[in-house]
PDB file of C-alpha atoms in Angstrom:
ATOM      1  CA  UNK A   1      72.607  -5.484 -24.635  1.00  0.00           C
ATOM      2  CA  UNK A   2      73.601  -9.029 -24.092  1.00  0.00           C
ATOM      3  CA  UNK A   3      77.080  -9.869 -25.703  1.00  0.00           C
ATOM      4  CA  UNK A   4      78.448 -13.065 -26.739  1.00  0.00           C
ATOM      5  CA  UNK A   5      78.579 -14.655 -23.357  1.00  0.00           C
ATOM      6  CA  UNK A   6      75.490 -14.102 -22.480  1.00  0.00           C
ATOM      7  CA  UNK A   7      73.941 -15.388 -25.872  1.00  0.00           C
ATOM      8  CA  UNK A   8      76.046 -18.120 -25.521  1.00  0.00           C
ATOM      9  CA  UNK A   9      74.840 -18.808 -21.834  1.00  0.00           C
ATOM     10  CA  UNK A  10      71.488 -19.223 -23.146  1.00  0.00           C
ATOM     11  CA  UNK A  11      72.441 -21.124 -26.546  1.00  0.00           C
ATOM     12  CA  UNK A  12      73.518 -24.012 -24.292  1.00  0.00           C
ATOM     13  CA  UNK A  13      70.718 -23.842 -22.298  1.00  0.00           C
ATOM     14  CA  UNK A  14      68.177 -24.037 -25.138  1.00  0.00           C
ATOM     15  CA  UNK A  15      70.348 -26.377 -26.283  1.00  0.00           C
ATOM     16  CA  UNK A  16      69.712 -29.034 -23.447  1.00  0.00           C
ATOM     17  CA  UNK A  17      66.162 -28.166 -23.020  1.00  0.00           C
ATOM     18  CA  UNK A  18      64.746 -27.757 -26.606  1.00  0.00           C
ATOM     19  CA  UNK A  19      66.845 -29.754 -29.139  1.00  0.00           C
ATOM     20  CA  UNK A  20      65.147 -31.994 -30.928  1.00  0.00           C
ATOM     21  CA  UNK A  21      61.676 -31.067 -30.134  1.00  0.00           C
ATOM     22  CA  UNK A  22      59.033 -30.262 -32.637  1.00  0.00           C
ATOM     23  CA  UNK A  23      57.114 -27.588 -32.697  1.00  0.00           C
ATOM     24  CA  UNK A  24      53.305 -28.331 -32.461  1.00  0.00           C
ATOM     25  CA  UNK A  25      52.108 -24.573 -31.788  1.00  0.00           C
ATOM     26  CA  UNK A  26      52.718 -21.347 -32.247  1.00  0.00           C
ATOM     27  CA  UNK A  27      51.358 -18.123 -30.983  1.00  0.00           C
ATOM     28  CA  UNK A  28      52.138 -14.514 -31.434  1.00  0.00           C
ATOM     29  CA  UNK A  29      51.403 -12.006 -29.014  1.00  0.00           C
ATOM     30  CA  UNK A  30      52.752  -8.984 -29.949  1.00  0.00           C
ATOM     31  CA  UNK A  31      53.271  -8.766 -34.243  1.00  0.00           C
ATOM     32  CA  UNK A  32      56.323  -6.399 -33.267  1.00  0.00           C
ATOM     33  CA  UNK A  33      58.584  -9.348 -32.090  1.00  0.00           C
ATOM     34  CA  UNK A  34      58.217 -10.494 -35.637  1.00  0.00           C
ATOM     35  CA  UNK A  35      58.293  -7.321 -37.603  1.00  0.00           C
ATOM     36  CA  UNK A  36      61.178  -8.502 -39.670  1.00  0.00           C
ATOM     37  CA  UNK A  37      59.039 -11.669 -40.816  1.00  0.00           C
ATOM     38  CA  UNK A  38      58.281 -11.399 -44.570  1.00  0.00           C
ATOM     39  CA  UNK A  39      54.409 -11.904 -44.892  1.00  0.00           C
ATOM     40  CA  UNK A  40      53.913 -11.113 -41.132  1.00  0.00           C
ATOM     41  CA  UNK A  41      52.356 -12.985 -38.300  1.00  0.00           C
ATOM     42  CA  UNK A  42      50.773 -15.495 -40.597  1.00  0.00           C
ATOM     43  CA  UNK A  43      53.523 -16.476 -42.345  1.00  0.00           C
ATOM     44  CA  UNK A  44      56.269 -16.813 -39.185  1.00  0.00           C
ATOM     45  CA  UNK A  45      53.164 -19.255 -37.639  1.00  0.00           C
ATOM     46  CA  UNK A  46      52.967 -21.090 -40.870  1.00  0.00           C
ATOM     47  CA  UNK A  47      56.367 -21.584 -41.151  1.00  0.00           C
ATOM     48  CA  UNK A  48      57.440 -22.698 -37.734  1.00  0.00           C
ATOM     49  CA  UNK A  49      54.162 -25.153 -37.117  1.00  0.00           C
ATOM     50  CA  UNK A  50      55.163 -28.520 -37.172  1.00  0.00           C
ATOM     51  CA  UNK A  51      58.938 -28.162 -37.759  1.00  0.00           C
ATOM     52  CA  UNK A  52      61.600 -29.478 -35.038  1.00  0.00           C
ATOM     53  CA  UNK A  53      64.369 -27.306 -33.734  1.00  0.00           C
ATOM     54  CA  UNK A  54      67.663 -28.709 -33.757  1.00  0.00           C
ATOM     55  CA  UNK A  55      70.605 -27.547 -32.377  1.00  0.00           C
ATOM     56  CA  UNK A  56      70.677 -24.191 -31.811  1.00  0.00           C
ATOM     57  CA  UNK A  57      73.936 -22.398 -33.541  1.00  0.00           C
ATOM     58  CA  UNK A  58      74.921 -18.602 -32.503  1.00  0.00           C
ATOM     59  CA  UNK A  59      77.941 -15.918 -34.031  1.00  0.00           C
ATOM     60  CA  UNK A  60      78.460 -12.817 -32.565  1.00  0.00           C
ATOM     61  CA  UNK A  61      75.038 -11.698 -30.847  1.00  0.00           C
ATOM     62  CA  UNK A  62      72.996 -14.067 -33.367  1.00  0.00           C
ATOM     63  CA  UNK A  63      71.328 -17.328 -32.238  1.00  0.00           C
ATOM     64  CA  UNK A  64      69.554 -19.559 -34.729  1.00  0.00           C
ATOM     65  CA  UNK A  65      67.743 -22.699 -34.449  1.00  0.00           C
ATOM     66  CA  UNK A  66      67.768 -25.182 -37.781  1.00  0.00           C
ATOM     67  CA  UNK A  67      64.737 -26.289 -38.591  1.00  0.00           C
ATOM     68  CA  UNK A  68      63.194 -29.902 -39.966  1.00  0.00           C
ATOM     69  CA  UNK A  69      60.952 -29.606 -42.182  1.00  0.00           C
ATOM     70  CA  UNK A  70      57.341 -30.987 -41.780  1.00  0.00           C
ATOM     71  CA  UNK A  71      57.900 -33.882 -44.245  1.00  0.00           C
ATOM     72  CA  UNK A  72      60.952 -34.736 -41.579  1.00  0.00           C
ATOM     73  CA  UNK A  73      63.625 -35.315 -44.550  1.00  0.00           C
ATOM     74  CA  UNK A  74      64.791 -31.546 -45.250  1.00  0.00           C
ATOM     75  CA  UNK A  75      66.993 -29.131 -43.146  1.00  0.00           C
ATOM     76  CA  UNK A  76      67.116 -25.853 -44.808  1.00  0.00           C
ATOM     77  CA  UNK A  77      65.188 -22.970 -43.393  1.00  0.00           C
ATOM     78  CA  UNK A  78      66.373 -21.703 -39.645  1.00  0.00           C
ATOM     79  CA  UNK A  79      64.808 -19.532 -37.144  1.00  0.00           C
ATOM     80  CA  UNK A  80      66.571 -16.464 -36.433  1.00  0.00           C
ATOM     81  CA  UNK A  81      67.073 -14.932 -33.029  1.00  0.00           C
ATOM     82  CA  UNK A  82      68.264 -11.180 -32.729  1.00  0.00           C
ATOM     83  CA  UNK A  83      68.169 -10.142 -28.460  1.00  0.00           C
ATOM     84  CA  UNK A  84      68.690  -7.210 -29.084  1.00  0.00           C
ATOM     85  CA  UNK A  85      68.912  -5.063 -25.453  1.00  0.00           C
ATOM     86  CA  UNK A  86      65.813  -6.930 -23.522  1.00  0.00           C
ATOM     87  CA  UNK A  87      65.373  -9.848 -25.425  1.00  0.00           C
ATOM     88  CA  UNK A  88      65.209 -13.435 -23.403  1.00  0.00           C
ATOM     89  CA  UNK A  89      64.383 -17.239 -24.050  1.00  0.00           C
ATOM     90  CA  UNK A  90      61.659 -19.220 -21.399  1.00  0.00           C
ATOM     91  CA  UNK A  91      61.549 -22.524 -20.975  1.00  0.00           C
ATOM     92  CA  UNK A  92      58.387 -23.189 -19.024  1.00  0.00           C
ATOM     93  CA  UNK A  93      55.322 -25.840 -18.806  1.00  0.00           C
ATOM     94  CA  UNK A  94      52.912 -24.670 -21.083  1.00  0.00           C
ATOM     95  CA  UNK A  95      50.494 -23.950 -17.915  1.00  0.00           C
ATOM     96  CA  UNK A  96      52.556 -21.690 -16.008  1.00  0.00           C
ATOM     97  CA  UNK A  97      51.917 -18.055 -15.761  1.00  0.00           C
ATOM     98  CA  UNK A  98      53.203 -15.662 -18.339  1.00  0.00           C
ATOM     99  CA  UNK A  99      55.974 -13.995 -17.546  1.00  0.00           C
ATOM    100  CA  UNK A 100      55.690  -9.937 -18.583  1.00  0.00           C
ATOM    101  CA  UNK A 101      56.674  -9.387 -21.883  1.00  0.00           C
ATOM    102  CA  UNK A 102      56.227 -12.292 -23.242  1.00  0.00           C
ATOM    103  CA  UNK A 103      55.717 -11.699 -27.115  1.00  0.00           C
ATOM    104  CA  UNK A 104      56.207 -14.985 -28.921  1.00  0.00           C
ATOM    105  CA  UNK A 105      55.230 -18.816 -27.635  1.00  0.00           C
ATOM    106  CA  UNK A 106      56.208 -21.755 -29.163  1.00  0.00           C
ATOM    107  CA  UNK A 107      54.126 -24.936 -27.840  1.00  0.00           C
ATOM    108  CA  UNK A 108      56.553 -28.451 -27.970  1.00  0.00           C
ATOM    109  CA  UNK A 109      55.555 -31.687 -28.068  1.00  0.00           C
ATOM    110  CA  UNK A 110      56.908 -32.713 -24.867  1.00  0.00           C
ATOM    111  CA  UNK A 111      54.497 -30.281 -23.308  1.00  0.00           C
ATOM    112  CA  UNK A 112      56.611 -27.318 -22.772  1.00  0.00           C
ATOM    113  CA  UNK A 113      56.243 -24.097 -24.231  1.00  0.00           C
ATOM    114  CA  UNK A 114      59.536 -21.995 -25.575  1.00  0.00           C
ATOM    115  CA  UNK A 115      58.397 -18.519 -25.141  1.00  0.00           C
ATOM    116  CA  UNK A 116      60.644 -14.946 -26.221  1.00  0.00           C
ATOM    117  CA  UNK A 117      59.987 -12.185 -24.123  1.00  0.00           C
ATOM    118  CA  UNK A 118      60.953  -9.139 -25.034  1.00  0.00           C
ATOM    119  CA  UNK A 119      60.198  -5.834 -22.523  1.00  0.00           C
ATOM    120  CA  UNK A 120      61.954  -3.339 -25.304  1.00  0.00           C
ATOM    121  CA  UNK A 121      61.448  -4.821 -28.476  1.00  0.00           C
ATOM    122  CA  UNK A 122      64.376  -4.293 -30.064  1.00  0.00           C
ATOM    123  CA  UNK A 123      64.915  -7.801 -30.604  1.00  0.00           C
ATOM    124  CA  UNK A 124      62.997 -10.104 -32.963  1.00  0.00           C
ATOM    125  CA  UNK A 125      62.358 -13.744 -34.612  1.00  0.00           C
ATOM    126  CA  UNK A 126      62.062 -14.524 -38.186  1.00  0.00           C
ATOM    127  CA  UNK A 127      62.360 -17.665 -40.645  1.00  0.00           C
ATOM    128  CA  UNK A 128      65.181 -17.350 -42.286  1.00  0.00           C
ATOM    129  CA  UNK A 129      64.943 -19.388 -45.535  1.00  0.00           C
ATOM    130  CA  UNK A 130      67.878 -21.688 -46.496  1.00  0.00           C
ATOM    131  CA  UNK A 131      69.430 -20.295 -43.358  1.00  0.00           C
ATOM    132  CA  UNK A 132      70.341 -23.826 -41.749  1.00  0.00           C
ATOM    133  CA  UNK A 133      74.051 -22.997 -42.042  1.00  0.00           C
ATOM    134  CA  UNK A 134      74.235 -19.443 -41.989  1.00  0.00           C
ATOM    135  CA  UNK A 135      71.138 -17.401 -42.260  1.00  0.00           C
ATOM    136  CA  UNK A 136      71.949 -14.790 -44.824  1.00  0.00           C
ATOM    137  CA  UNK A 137      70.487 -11.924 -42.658  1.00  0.00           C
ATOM    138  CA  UNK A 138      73.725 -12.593 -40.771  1.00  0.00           C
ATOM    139  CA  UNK A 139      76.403 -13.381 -43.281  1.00  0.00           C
ATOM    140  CA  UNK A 140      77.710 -10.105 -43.613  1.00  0.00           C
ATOM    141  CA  UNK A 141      78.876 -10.418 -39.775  1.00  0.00           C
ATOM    142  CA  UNK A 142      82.648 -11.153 -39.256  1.00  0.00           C
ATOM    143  CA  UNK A 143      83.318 -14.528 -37.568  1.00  0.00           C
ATOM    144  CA  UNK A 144      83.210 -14.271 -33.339  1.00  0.00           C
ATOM    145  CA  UNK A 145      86.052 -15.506 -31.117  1.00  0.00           C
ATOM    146  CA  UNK A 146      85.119 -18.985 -30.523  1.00  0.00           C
ATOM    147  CA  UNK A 147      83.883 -19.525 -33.983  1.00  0.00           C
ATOM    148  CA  UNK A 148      86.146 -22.091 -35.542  1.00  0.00           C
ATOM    149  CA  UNK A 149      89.586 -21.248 -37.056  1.00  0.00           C
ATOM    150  CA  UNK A 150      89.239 -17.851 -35.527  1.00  0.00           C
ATOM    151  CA  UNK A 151      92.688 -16.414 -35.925  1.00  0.00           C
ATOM    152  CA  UNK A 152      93.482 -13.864 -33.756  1.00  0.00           C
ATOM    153  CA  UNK A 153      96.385 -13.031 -36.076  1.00  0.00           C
ATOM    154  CA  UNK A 154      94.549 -12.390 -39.199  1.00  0.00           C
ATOM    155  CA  UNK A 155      91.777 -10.534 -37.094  1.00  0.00           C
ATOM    156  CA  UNK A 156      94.079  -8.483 -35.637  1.00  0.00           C
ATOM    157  CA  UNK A 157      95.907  -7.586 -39.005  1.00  0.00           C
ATOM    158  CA  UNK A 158      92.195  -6.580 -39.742  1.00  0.00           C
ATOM    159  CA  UNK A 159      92.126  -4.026 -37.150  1.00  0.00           C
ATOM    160  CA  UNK A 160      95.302  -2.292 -37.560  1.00  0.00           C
ATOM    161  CA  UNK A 161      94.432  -1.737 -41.325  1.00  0.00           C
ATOM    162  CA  UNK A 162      90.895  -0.127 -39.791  1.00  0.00           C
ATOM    163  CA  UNK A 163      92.595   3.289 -39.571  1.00  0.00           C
ATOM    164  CA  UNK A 164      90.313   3.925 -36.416  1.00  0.00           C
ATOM    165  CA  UNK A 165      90.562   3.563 -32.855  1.00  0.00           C
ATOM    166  CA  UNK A 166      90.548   0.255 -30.680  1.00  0.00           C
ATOM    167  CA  UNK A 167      87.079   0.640 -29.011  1.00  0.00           C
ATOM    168  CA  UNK A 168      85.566   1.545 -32.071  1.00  0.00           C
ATOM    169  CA  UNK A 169      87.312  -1.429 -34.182  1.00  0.00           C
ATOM    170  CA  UNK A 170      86.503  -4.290 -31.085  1.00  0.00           C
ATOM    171  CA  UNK A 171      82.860  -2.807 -31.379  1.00  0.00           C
ATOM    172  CA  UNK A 172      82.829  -3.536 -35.692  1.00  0.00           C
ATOM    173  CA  UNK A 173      80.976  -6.837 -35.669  1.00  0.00           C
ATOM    174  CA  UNK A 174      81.761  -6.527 -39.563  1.00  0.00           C
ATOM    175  CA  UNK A 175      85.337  -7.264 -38.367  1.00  0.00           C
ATOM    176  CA  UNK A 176      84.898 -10.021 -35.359  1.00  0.00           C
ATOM    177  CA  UNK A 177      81.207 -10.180 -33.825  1.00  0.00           C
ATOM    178  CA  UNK A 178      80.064 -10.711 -30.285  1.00  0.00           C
ATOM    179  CA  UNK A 179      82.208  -8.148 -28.772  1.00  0.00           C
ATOM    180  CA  UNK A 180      79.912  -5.282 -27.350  1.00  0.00           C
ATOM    181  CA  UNK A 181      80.733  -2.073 -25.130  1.00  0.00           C
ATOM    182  CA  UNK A 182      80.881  -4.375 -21.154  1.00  0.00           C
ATOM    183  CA  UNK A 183      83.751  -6.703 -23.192  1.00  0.00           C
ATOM    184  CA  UNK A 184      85.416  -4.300 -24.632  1.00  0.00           C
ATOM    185  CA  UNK A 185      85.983  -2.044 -21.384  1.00  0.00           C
ATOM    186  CA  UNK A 186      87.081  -5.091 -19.932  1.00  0.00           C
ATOM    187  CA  UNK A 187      89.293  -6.393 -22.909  1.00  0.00           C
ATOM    188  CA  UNK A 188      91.160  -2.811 -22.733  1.00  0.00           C
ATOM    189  CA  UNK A 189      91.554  -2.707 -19.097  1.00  0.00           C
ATOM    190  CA  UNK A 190      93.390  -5.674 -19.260  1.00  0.00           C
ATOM    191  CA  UNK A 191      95.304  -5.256 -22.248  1.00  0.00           C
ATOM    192  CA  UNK A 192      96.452  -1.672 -20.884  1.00  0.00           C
ATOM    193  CA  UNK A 193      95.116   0.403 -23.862  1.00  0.00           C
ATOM    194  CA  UNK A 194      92.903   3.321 -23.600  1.00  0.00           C
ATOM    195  CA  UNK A 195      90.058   3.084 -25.856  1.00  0.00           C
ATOM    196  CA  UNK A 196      90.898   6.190 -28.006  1.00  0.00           C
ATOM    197  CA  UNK A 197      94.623   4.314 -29.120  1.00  0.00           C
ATOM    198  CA  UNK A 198      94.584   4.430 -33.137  1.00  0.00           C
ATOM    199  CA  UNK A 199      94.597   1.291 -34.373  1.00  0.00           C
ATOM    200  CA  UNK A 200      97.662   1.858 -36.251  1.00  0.00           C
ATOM    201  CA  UNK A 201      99.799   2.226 -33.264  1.00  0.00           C
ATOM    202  CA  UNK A 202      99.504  -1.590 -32.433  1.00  0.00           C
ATOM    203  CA  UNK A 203     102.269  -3.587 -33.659  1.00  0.00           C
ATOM    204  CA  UNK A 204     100.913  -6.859 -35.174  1.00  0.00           C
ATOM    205  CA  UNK A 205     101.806  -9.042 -31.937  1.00  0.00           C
ATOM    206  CA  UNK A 206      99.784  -6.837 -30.131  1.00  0.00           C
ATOM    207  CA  UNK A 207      96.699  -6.227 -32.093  1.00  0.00           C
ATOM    208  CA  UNK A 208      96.375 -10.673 -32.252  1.00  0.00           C
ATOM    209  CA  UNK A 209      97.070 -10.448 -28.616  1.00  0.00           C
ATOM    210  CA  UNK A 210      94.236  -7.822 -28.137  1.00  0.00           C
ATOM    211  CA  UNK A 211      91.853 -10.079 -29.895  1.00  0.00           C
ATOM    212  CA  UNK A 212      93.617 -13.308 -27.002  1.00  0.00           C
ATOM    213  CA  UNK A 213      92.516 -10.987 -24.675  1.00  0.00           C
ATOM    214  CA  UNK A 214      88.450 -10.095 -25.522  1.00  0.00           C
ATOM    215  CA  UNK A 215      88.761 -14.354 -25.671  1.00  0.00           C
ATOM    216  CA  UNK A 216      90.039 -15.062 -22.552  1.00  0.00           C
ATOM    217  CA  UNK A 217      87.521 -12.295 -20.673  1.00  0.00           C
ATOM    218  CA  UNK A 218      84.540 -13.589 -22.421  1.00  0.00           C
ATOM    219  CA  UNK A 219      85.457 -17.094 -21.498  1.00  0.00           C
ATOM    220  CA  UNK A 220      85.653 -16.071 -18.240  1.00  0.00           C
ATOM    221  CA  UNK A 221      81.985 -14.415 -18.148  1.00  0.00           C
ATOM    222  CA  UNK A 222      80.611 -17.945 -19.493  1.00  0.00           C
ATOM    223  CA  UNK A 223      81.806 -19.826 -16.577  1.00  0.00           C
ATOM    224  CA  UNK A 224      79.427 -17.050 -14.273  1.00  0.00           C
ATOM    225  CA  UNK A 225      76.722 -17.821 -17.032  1.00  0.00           C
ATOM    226  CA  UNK A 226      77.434 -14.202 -18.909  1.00  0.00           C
ATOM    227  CA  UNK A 227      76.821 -10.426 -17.050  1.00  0.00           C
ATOM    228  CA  UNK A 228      73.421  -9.584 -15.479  1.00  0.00           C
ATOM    229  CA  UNK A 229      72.738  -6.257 -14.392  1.00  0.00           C
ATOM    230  CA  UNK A 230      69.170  -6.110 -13.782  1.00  0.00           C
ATOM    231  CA  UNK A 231      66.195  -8.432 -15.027  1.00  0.00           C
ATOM    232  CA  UNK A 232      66.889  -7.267 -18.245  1.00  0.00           C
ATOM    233  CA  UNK A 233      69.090 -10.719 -18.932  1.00  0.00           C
ATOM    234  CA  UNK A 234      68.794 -13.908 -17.380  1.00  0.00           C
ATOM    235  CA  UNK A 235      69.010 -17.563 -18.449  1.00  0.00           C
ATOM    236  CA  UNK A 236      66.319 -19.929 -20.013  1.00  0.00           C
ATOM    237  CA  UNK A 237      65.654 -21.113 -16.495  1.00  0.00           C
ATOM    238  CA  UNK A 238      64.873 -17.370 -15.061  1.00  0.00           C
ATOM    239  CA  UNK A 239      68.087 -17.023 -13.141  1.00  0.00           C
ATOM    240  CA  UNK A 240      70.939 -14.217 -13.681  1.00  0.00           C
ATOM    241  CA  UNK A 241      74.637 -14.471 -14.655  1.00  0.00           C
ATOM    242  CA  UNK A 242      76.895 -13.503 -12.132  1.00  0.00           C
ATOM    243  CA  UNK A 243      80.179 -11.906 -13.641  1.00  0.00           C
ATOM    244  CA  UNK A 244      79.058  -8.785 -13.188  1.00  0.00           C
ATOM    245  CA  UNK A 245      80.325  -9.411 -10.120  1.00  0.00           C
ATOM    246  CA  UNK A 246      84.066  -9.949 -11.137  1.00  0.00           C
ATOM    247  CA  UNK A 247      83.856  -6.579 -14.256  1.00  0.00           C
ATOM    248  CA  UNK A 248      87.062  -4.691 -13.167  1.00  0.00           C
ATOM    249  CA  UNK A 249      85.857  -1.398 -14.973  1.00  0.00           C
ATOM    250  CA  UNK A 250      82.365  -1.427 -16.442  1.00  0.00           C
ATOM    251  CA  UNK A 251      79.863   0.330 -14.103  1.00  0.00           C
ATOM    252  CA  UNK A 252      82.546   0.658 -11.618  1.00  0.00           C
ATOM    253  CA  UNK A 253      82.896   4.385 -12.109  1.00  0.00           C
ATOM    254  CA  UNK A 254      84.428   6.076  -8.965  1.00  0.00           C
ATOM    255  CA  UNK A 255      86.192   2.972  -7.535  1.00  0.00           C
ATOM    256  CA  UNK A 256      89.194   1.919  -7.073  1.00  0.00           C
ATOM    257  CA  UNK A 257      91.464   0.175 -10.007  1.00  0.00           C
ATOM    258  CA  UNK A 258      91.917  -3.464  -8.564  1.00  0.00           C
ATOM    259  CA  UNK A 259      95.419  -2.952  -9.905  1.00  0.00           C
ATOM    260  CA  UNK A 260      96.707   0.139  -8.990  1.00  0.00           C
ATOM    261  CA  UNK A 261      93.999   1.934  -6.840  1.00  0.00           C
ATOM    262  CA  UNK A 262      93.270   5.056  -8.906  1.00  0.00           C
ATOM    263  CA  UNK A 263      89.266   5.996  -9.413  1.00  0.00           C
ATOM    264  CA  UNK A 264      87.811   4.536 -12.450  1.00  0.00           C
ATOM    265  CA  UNK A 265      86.683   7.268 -14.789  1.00  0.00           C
ATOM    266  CA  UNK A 266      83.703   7.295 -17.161  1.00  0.00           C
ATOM    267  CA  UNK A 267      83.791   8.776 -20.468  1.00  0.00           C
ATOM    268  CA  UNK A 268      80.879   9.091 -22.982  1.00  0.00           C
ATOM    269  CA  UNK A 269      81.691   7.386 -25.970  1.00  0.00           C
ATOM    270  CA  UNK A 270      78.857   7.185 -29.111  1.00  0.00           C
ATOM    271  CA  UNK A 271      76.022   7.795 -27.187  1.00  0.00           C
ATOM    272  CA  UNK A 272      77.149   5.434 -24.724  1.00  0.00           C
ATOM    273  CA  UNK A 273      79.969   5.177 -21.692  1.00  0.00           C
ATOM    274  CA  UNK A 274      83.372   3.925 -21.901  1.00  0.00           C
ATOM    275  CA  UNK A 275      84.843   3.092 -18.169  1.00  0.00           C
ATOM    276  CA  UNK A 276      88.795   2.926 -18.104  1.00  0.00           C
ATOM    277  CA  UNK A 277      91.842   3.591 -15.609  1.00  0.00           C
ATOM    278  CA  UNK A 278      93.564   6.877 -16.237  1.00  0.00           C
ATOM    279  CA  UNK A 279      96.547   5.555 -14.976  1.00  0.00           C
ATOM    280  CA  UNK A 280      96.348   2.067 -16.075  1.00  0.00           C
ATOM    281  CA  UNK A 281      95.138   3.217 -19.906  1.00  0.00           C
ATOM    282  CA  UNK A 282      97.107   6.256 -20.478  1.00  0.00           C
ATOM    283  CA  UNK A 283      95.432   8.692 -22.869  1.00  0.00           C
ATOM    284  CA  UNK A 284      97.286   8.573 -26.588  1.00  0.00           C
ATOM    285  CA  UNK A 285     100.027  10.682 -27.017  1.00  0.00           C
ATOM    286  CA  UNK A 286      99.334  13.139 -30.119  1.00  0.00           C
ATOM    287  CA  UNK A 287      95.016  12.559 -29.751  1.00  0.00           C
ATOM    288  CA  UNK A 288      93.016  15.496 -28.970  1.00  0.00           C
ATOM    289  CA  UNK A 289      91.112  15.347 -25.690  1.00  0.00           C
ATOM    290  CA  UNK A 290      87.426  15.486 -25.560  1.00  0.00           C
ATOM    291  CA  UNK A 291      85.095  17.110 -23.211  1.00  0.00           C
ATOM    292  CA  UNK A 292      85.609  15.919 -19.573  1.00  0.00           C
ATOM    293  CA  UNK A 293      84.555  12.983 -18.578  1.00  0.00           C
ATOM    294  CA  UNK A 294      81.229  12.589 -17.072  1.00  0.00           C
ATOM    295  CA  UNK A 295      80.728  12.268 -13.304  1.00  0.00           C
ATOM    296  CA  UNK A 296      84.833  12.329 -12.589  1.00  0.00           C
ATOM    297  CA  UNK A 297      87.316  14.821 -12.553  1.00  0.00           C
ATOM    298  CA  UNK A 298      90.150  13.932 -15.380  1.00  0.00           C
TER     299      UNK A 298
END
């Protein structure tokens, strides 16, 4: 699932491309892309036809795209953006050949065609009314690490009070958003902490520092233009992030730490993988173990 980085990557590439262009057409492929749309297909084409896109916003995994109204005056409603695990953003002449997958086009008035393509549907679009500042779909979401006056202090009170364990807490978007299970592996890694630590075993220096940390990797993945694995992410422009390149843990199962040379291990984790260093990330003292690890010895 694209994290913040990668959302991000393509935020400032719809950004350059599609700010300030109005929206003169609409078409919807496939009604599932807009499933979440009160009053359907209809409505989402009613309600985006003719309006202008401003600058596009994001927190957490969340884009959205303000929206002028028809009459040109009014900013209120937005159009929401959820990813989800295959979800992408096109920014193509209206001509060219569909890509697969392509669920939702949006014809602009420059001649190009913003199109959301979506090979999982997972993902979706909606109008969000009133949702210029924050679209109330997303409110309940905690603020992400580049949001502003994020306070890595206060956030990381937040998790010690969780009474859960550190993988578990960095993956609570109701606590800070954007943080999904690539950045987290990688935020623990460097931070030394095995993902099953209690929370409550962090001092308060340390819990703001681990919150530093997630900052400073995901920063990092934004210069590559976020973490592609397979075709399953890329940017507006088609191409693929490259940081994937520099992970020191995720999907790196069976090679060596870069710091101290022992095999990474991969453990499932909530119907998903966690990828650590046994040596580096020491398992808690006083935690029960669970079932081996897949595909390494312990």
């Amino acid at each position: 699932m694209p994290e913040l980085p990668e959302v991000e990557t393509i935020r400032r590439g719809l950004a350059a491309l599609v700010s300030g262009r109005q929206v003169v057409g609409v078409t919807v492929l496939d009604d599932r892309a807009v499933r979440r749309q009160r009053g359907g297909p209809e409505a989402f084409i009613a309600s985006l036809s003719g309006c202008t896109l401003l600058e596009p916003r994001r927190r957490g995994k969340y884009l959205w795209f303000p929206l002028r109204g028809t009459d040109r005056s009014t900013v209120d409603d937005a159009l929401l953006c959820h990813l989800g695990m295959s979800g992408q953003f096109r920014v193509d002449d209206a001509g060219a050949p569909l890509e697969r997958h392509t669920r939702v086009m949006a014809d602009l008035d420059d001649g190009a065609q913003l199109r959301f393509l979506d090979q999982r549907l997972f993902g979706g679009l909606q109008i969000s009314p009133a949702g210029a500042d924050l679209p109330a779909e997303i409110a309940h979401i905690g603020p992400d690490p580049f949001s502003d006056g994020f306070d890595p202090r206060r956030a990381g009170a937040l998790l010690r009070a969780r009474r859960s364990t550190l993988k578990r807490s960095l993956l609570d978007q109701t606590l800070v958003s954007g943080i999904g299970n690539i950045y987290a592996d990688e935020t623990l890694w460097r931070a030394r902490r095995h993902p099953e630590t209690p929370t409550g075993r962090l001092r308060a220096a340390e819990a703001g520092a681990l919150y530093e940390t997630a900052r400073q990797v995901m920063a990092e993945a934004l210069v590559a233009g976020g973490t592609s694995f397979d075709s399953l992410y890329v940017r507006v422009n088609g191409e693929s992030g490259y940081f994937s390149r520099r992970l020191d843990v995720y999907g790196r199962a069976g090679q060596p730490c870069r710091r101290c040379g022992t095999p990474i291990t991969r453990m499932a984790f909530m119907n998903r993988s966690s990828h650590l260093c046994p040596h580096c990330q020491r398992w808690p003292r006083g935690v029960p173990r669970p079932p081996a690890p897949l595909g390494s010895p312990r």
